[in-house]
PDB file of C-alpha atoms and ligand atoms in Angstrom:
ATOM      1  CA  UNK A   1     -53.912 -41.173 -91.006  1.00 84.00           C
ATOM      2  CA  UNK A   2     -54.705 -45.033 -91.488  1.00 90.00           C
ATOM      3  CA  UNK A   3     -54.411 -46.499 -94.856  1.00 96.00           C
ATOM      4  CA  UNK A   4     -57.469 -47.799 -97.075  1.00 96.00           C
ATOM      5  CA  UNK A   5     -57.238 -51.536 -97.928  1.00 97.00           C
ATOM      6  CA  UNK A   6     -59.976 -52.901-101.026  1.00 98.00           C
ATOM      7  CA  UNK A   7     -60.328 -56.187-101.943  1.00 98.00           C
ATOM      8  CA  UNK A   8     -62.225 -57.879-104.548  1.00 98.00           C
ATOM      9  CA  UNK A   9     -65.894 -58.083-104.542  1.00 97.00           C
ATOM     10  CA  UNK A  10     -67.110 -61.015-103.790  1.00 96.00           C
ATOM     11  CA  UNK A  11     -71.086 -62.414-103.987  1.00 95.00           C
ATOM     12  CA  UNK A  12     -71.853 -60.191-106.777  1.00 97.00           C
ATOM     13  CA  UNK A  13     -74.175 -61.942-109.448  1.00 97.00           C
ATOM     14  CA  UNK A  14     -75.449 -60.105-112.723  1.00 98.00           C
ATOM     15  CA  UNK A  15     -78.695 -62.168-113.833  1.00 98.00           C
ATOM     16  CA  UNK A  16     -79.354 -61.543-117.639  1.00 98.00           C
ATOM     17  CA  UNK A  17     -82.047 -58.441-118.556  1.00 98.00           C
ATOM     18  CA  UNK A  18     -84.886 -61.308-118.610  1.00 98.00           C
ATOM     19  CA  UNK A  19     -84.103 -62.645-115.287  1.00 98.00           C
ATOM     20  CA  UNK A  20     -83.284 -59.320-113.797  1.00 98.00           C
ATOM     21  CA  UNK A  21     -86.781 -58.347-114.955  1.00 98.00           C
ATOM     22  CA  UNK A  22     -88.509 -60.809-113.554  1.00 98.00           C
ATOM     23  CA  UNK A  23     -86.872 -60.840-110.199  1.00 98.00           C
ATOM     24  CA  UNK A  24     -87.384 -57.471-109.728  1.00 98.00           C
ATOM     25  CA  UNK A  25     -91.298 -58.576-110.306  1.00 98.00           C
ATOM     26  CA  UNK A  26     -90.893 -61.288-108.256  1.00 98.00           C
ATOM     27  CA  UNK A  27     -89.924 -58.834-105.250  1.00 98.00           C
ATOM     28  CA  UNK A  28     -92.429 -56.586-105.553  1.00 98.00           C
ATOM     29  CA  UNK A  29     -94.832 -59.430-105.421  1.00 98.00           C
ATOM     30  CA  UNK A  30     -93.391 -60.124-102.253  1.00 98.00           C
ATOM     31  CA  UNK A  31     -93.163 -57.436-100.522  1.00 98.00           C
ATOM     32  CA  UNK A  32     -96.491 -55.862-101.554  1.00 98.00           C
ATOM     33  CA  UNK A  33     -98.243 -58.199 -99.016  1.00 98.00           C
ATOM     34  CA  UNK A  34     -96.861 -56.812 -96.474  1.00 98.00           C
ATOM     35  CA  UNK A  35     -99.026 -55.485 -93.949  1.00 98.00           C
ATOM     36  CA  UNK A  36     -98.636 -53.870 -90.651  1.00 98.00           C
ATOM     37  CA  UNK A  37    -101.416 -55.827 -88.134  1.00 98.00           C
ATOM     38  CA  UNK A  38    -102.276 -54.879 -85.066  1.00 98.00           C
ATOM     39  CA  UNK A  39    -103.235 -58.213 -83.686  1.00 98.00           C
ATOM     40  CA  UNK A  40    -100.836 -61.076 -82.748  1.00 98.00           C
ATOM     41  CA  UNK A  41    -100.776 -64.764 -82.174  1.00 98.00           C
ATOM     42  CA  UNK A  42     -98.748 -65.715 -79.444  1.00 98.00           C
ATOM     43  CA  UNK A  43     -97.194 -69.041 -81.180  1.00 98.00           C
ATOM     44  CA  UNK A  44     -93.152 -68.386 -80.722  1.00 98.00           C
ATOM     45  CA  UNK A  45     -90.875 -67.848 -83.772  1.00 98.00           C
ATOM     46  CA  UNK A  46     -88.713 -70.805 -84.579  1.00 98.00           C
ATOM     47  CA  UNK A  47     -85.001 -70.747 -83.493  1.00 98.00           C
ATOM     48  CA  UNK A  48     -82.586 -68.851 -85.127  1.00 98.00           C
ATOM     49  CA  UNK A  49     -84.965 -66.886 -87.748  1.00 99.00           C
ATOM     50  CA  UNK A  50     -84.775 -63.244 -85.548  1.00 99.00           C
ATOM     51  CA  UNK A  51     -81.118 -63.933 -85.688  1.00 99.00           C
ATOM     52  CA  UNK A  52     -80.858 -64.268 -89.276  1.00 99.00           C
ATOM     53  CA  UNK A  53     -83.164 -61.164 -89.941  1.00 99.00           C
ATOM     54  CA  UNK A  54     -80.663 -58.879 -87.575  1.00 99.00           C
ATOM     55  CA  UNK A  55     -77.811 -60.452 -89.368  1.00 99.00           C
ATOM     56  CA  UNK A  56     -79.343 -58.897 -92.553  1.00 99.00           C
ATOM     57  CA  UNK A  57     -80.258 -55.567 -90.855  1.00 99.00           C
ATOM     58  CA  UNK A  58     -77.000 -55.373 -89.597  1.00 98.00           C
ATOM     59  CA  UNK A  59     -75.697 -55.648 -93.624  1.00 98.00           C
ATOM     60  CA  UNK A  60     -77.229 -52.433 -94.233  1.00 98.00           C
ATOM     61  CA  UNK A  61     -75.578 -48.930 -95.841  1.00 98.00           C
ATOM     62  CA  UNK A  62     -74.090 -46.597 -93.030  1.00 98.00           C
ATOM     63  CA  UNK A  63     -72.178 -43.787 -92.260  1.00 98.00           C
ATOM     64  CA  UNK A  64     -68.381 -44.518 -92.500  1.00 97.00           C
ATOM     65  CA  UNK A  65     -69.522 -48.385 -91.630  1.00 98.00           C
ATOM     66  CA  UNK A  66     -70.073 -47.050 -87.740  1.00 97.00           C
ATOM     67  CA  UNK A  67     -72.858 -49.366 -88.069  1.00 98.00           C
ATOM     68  CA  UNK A  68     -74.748 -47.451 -85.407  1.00 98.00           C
ATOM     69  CA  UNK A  69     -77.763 -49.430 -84.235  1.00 98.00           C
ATOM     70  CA  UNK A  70     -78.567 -51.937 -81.825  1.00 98.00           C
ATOM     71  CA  UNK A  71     -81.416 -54.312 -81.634  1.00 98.00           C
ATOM     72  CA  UNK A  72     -82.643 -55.334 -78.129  1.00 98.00           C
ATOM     73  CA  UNK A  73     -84.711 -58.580 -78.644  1.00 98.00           C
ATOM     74  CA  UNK A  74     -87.170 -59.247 -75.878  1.00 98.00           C
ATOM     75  CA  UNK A  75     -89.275 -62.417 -75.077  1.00 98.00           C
ATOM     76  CA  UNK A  76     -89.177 -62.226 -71.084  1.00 98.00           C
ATOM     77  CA  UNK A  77     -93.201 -62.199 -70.768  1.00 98.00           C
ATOM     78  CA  UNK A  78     -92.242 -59.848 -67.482  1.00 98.00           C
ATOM     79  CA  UNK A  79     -89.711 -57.118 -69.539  1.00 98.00           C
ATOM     80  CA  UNK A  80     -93.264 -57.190 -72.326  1.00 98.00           C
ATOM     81  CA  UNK A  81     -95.398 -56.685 -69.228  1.00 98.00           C
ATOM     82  CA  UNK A  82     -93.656 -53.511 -68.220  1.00 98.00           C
ATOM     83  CA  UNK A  83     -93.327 -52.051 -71.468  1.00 98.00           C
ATOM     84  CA  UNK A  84     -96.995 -52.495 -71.965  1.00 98.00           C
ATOM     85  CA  UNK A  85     -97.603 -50.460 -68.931  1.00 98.00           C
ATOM     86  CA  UNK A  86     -94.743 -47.859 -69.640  1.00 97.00           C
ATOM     87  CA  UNK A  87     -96.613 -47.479 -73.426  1.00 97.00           C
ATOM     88  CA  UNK A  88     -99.778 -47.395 -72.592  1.00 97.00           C
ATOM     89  CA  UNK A  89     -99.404 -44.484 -70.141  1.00 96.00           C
ATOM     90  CA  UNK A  90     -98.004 -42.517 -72.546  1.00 95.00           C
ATOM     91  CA  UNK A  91    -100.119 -43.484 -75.122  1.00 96.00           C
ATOM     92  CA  UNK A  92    -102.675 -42.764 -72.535  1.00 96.00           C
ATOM     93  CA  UNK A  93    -101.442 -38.972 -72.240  1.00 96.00           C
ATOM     94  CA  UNK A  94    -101.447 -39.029 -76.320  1.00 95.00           C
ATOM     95  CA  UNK A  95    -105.014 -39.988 -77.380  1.00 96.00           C
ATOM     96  CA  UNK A  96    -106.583 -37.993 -74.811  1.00 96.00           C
ATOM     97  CA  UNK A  97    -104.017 -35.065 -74.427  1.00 96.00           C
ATOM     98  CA  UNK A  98    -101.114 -34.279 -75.896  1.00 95.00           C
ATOM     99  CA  UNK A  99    -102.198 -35.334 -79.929  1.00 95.00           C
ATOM    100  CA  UNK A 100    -104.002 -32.085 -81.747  1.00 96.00           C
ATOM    101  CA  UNK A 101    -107.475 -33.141 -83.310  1.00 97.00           C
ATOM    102  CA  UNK A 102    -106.019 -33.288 -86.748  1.00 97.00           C
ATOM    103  CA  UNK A 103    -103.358 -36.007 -85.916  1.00 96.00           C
ATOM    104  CA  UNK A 104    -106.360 -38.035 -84.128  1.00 97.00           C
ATOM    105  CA  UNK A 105    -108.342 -37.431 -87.083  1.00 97.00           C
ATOM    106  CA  UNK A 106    -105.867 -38.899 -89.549  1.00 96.00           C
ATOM    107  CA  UNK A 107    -105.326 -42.165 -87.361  1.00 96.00           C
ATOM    108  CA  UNK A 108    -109.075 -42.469 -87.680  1.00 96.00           C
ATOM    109  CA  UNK A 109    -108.538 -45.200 -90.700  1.00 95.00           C
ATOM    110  CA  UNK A 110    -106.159 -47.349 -88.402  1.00 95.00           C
ATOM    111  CA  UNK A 111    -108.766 -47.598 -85.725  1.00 94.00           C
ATOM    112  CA  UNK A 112    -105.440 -47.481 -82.921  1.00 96.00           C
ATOM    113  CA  UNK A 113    -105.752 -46.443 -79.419  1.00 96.00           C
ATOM    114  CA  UNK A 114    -103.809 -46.248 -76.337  1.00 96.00           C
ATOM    115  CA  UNK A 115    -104.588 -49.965 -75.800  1.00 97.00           C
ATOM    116  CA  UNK A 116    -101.628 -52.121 -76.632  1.00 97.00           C
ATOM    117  CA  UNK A 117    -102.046 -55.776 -75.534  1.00 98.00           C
ATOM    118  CA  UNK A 118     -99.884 -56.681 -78.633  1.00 98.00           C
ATOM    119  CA  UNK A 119     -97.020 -55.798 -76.174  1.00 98.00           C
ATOM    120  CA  UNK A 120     -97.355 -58.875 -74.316  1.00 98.00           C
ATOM    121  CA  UNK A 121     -99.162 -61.178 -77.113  1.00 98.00           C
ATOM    122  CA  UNK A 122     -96.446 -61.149 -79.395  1.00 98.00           C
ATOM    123  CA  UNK A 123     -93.257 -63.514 -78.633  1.00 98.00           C
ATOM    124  CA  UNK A 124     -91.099 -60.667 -79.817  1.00 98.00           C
ATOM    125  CA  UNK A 125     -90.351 -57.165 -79.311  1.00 98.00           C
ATOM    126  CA  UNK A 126     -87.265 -55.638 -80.690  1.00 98.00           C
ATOM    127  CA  UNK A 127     -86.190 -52.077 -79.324  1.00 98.00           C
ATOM    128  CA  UNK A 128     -84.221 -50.452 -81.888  1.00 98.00           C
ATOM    129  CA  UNK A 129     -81.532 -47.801 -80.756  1.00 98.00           C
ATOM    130  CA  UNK A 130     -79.584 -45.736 -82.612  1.00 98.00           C
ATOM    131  CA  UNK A 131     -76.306 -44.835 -81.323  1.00 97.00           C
ATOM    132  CA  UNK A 132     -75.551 -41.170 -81.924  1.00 93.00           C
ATOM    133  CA  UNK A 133     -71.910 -41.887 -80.662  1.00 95.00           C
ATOM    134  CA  UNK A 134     -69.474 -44.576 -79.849  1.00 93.00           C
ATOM    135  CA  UNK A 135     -68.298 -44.242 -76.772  1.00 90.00           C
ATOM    136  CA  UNK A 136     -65.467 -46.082 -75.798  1.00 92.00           C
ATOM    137  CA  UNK A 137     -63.750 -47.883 -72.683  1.00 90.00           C
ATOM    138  CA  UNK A 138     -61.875 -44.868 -71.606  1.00 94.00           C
ATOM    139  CA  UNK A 139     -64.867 -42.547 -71.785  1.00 90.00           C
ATOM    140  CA  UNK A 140     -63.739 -40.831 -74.843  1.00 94.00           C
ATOM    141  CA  UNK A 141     -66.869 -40.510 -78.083  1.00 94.00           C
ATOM    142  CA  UNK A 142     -66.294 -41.123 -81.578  1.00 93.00           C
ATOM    143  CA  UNK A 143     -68.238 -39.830 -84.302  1.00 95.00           C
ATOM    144  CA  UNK A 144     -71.095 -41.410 -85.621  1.00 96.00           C
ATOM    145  CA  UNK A 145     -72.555 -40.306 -89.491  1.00 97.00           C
ATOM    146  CA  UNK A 146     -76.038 -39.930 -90.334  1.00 98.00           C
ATOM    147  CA  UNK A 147     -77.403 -41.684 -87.632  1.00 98.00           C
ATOM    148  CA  UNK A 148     -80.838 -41.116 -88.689  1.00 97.00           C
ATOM    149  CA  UNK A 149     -80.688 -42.489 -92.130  1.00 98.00           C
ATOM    150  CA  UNK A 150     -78.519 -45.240 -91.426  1.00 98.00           C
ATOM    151  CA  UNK A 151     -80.995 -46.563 -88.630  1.00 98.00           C
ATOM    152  CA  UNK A 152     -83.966 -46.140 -90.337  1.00 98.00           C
ATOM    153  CA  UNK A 153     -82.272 -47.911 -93.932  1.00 98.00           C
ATOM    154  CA  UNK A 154     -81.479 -50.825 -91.326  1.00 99.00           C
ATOM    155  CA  UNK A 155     -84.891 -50.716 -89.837  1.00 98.00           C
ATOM    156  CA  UNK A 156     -86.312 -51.248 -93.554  1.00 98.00           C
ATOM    157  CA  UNK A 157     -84.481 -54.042 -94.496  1.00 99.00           C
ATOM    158  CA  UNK A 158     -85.220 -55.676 -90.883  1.00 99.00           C
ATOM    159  CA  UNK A 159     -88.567 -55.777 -91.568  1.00 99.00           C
ATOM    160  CA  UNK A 160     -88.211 -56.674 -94.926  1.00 99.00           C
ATOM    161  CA  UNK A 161     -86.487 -59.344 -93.819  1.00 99.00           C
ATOM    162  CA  UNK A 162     -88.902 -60.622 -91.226  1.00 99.00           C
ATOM    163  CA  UNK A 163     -91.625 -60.331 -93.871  1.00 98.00           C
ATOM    164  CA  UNK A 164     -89.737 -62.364 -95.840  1.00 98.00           C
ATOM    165  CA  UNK A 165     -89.590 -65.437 -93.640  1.00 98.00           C
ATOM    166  CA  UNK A 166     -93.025 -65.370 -93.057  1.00 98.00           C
ATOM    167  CA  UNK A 167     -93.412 -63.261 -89.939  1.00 98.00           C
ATOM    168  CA  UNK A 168     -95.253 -59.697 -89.628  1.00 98.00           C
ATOM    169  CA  UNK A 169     -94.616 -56.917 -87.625  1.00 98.00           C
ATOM    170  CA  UNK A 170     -95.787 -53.402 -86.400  1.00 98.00           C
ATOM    171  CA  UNK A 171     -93.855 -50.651 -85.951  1.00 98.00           C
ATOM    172  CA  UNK A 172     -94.897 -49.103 -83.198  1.00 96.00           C
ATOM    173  CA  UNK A 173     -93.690 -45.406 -81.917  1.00 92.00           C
ATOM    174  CA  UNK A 174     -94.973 -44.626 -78.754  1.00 90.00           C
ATOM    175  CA  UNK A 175     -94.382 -40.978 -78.243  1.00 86.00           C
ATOM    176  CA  UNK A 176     -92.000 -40.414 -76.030  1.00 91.00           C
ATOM    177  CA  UNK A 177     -90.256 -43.355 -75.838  1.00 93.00           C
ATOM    178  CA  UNK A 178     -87.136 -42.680 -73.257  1.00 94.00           C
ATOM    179  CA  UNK A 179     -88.674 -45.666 -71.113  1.00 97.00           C
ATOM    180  CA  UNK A 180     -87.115 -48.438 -73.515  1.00 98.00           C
ATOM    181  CA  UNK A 181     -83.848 -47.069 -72.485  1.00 97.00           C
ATOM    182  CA  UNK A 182     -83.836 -47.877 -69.011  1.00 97.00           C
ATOM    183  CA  UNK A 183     -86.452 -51.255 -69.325  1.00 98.00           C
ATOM    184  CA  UNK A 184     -84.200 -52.448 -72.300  1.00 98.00           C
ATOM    185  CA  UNK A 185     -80.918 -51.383 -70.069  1.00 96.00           C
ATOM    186  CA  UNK A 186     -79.642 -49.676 -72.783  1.00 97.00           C
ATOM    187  CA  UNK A 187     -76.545 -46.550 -72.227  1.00 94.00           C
ATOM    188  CA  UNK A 188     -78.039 -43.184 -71.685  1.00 92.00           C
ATOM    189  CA  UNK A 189     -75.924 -42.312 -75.666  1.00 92.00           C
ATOM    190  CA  UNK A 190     -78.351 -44.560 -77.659  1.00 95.00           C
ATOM    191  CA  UNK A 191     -81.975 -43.127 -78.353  1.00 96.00           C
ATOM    192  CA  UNK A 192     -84.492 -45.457 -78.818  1.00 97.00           C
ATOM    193  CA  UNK A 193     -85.785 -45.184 -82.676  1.00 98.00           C
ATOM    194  CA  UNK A 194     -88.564 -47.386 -82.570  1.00 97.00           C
ATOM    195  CA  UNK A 195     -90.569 -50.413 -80.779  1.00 98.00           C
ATOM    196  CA  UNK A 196     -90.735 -53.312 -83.588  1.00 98.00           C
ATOM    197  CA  UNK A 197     -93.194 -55.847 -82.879  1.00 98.00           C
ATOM    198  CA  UNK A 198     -93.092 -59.318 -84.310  1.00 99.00           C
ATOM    199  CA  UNK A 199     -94.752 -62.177 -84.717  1.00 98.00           C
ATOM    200  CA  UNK A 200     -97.218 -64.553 -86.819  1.00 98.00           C
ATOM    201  CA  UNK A 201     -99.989 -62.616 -87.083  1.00 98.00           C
ATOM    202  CA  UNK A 202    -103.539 -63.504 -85.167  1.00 98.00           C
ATOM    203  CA  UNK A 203    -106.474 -65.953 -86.710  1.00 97.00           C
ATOM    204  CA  UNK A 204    -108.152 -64.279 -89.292  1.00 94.00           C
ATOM    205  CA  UNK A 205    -106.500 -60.866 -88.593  1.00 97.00           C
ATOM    206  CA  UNK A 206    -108.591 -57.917 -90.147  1.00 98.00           C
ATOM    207  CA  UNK A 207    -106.269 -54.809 -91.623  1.00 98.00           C
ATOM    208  CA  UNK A 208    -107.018 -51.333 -92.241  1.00 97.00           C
ATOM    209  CA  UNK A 209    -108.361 -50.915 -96.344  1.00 97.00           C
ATOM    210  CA  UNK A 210    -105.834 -48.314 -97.296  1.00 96.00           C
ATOM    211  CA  UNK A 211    -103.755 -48.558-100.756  1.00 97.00           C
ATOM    212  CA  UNK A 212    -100.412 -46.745-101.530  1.00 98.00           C
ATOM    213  CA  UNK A 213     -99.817 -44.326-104.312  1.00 98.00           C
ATOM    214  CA  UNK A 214     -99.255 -45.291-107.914  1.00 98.00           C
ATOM    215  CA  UNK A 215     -96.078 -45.336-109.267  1.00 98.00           C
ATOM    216  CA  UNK A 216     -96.858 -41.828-111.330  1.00 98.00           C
ATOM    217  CA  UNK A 217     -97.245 -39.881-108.007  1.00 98.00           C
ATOM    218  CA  UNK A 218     -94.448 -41.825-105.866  1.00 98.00           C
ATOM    219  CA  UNK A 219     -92.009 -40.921-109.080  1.00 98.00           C
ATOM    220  CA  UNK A 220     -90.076 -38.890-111.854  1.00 98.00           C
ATOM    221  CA  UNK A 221     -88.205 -39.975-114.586  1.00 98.00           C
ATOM    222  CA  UNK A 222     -86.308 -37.271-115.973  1.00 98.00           C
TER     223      UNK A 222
HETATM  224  N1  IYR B   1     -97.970 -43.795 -81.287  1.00 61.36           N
HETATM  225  C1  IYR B   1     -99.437 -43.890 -81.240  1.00 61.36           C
HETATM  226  C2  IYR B   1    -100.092 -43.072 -82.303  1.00 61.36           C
HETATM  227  C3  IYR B   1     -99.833 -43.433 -83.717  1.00 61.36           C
HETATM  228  C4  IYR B   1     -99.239 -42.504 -84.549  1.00 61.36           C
HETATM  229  C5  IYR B   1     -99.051 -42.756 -85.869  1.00 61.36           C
HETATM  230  I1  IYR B   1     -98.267 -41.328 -87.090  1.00 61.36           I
HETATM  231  C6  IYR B   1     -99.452 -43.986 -86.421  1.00 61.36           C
HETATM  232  O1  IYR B   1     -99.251 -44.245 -87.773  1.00 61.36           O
HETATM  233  C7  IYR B   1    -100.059 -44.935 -85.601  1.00 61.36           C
HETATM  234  C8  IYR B   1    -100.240 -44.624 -84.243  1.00 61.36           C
HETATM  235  C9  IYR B   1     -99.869 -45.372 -81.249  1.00 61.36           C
HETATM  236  O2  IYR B   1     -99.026 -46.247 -81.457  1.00 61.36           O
HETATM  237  O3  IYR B   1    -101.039 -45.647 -81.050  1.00 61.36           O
END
């Protein structure tokens, strides 16, 4: 059994009860404008800013710190091409197969299809994985904890990030995904989790006019 070694915390920073309150306004001001948009320019992201938003991601709560995620970034115009193509079949097979009428029905409002030019528009695409195991030199696997939650808490604070610095992004899920695996040469252990798409977004962009729930149906105080 290996010992457990603490050391003081460093970085934390209590703000007084007015400043706490108005940075937590502050943030929700923020983040509130963030949209997912459908349409990209195809202007490149500054240096360095996609590494500074997966160094945040890559802060995020996980299971026993296994930190199980990796982010495959992608700007190779012919890597986009051919997960355009790979998408778009499948997408193909969902709008006018595989999706029941009532799931086609509810993504009425977005107005999406199996068209994805975005693929290739957008200077970035980051394939998420998340790794259900470690495996390691020899062969042997190690346990990884709540793979799931851990990815998806990371995923979250990526885009966060990203919105944060001025950049949008779609998630995008195409349905199923296996193809990122062997386009984003990525081991057979690590599932893709999701496509995320980034980038400034397009001239006068138009977005779906949907509103989220009040606070008195997201919430309970007890
Ligand atoms: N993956 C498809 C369908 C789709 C499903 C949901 I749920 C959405 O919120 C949006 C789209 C596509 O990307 O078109």
């Amino acid at each position: 059994m290996s010992e457990a070694k603490f050391v003081p915390l460093k970085g934390y920073k209590e703000y007084s009860p007015e400043e706490m309150k108005h940075r937590a306004k502050e943030f929700y001001h923020l983040i509130r404008n963030r949209r997912t948009v459908r349409e990209f320019s195809n202007r490149p992201i500054p240096e360095g800013v996609i590494e500074d938003c997966l160094l945040a991601a890559g802060t995020a709560p996980n299971g026993a710190n296994k930190q199980p995620w990796h982010f495959a970034v992608v700007t190779d115009p012919e890597i986009k091409k051919k997960i355009r193509i790979a998408a778009e079949a499948e997408e193909e097979e969902f709008y006018h197969r595989r999706a029941p009428e009532d799931w086609l029905e509810d993504l009425v409002p977005f107005g999406t299809n199996e068209h994805k030019p975005f693929l290739e528009i957008a200077p970035v695409l980051i394939g998420i994985f998340a790794q259900s195991f470690h495996l390691t030199e020899q062969g042997d696997r190690e346990k990884h904890y709540y793979v799931k939650e851990s990815v998806g808490i990371a995923t979250g604070m990526l885009i966060t990030a990203l919105h944060n610095a001025g950049l949008a992004t779609l998630t995008h899920t195409p349905s199923p995904m296996g193809f990122l695996t062997e386009i984003m040469q990525r081991p057979s252990h690590e599932k893709p989790f999701l496509l995320l798409v980034v980038g400034y977004p397009s001239n006068d962009v138009q977005v779906p006019d949907i509103t989220k729930k009040p606070l008195s149906e997201i919430a309970s105080f007890l």
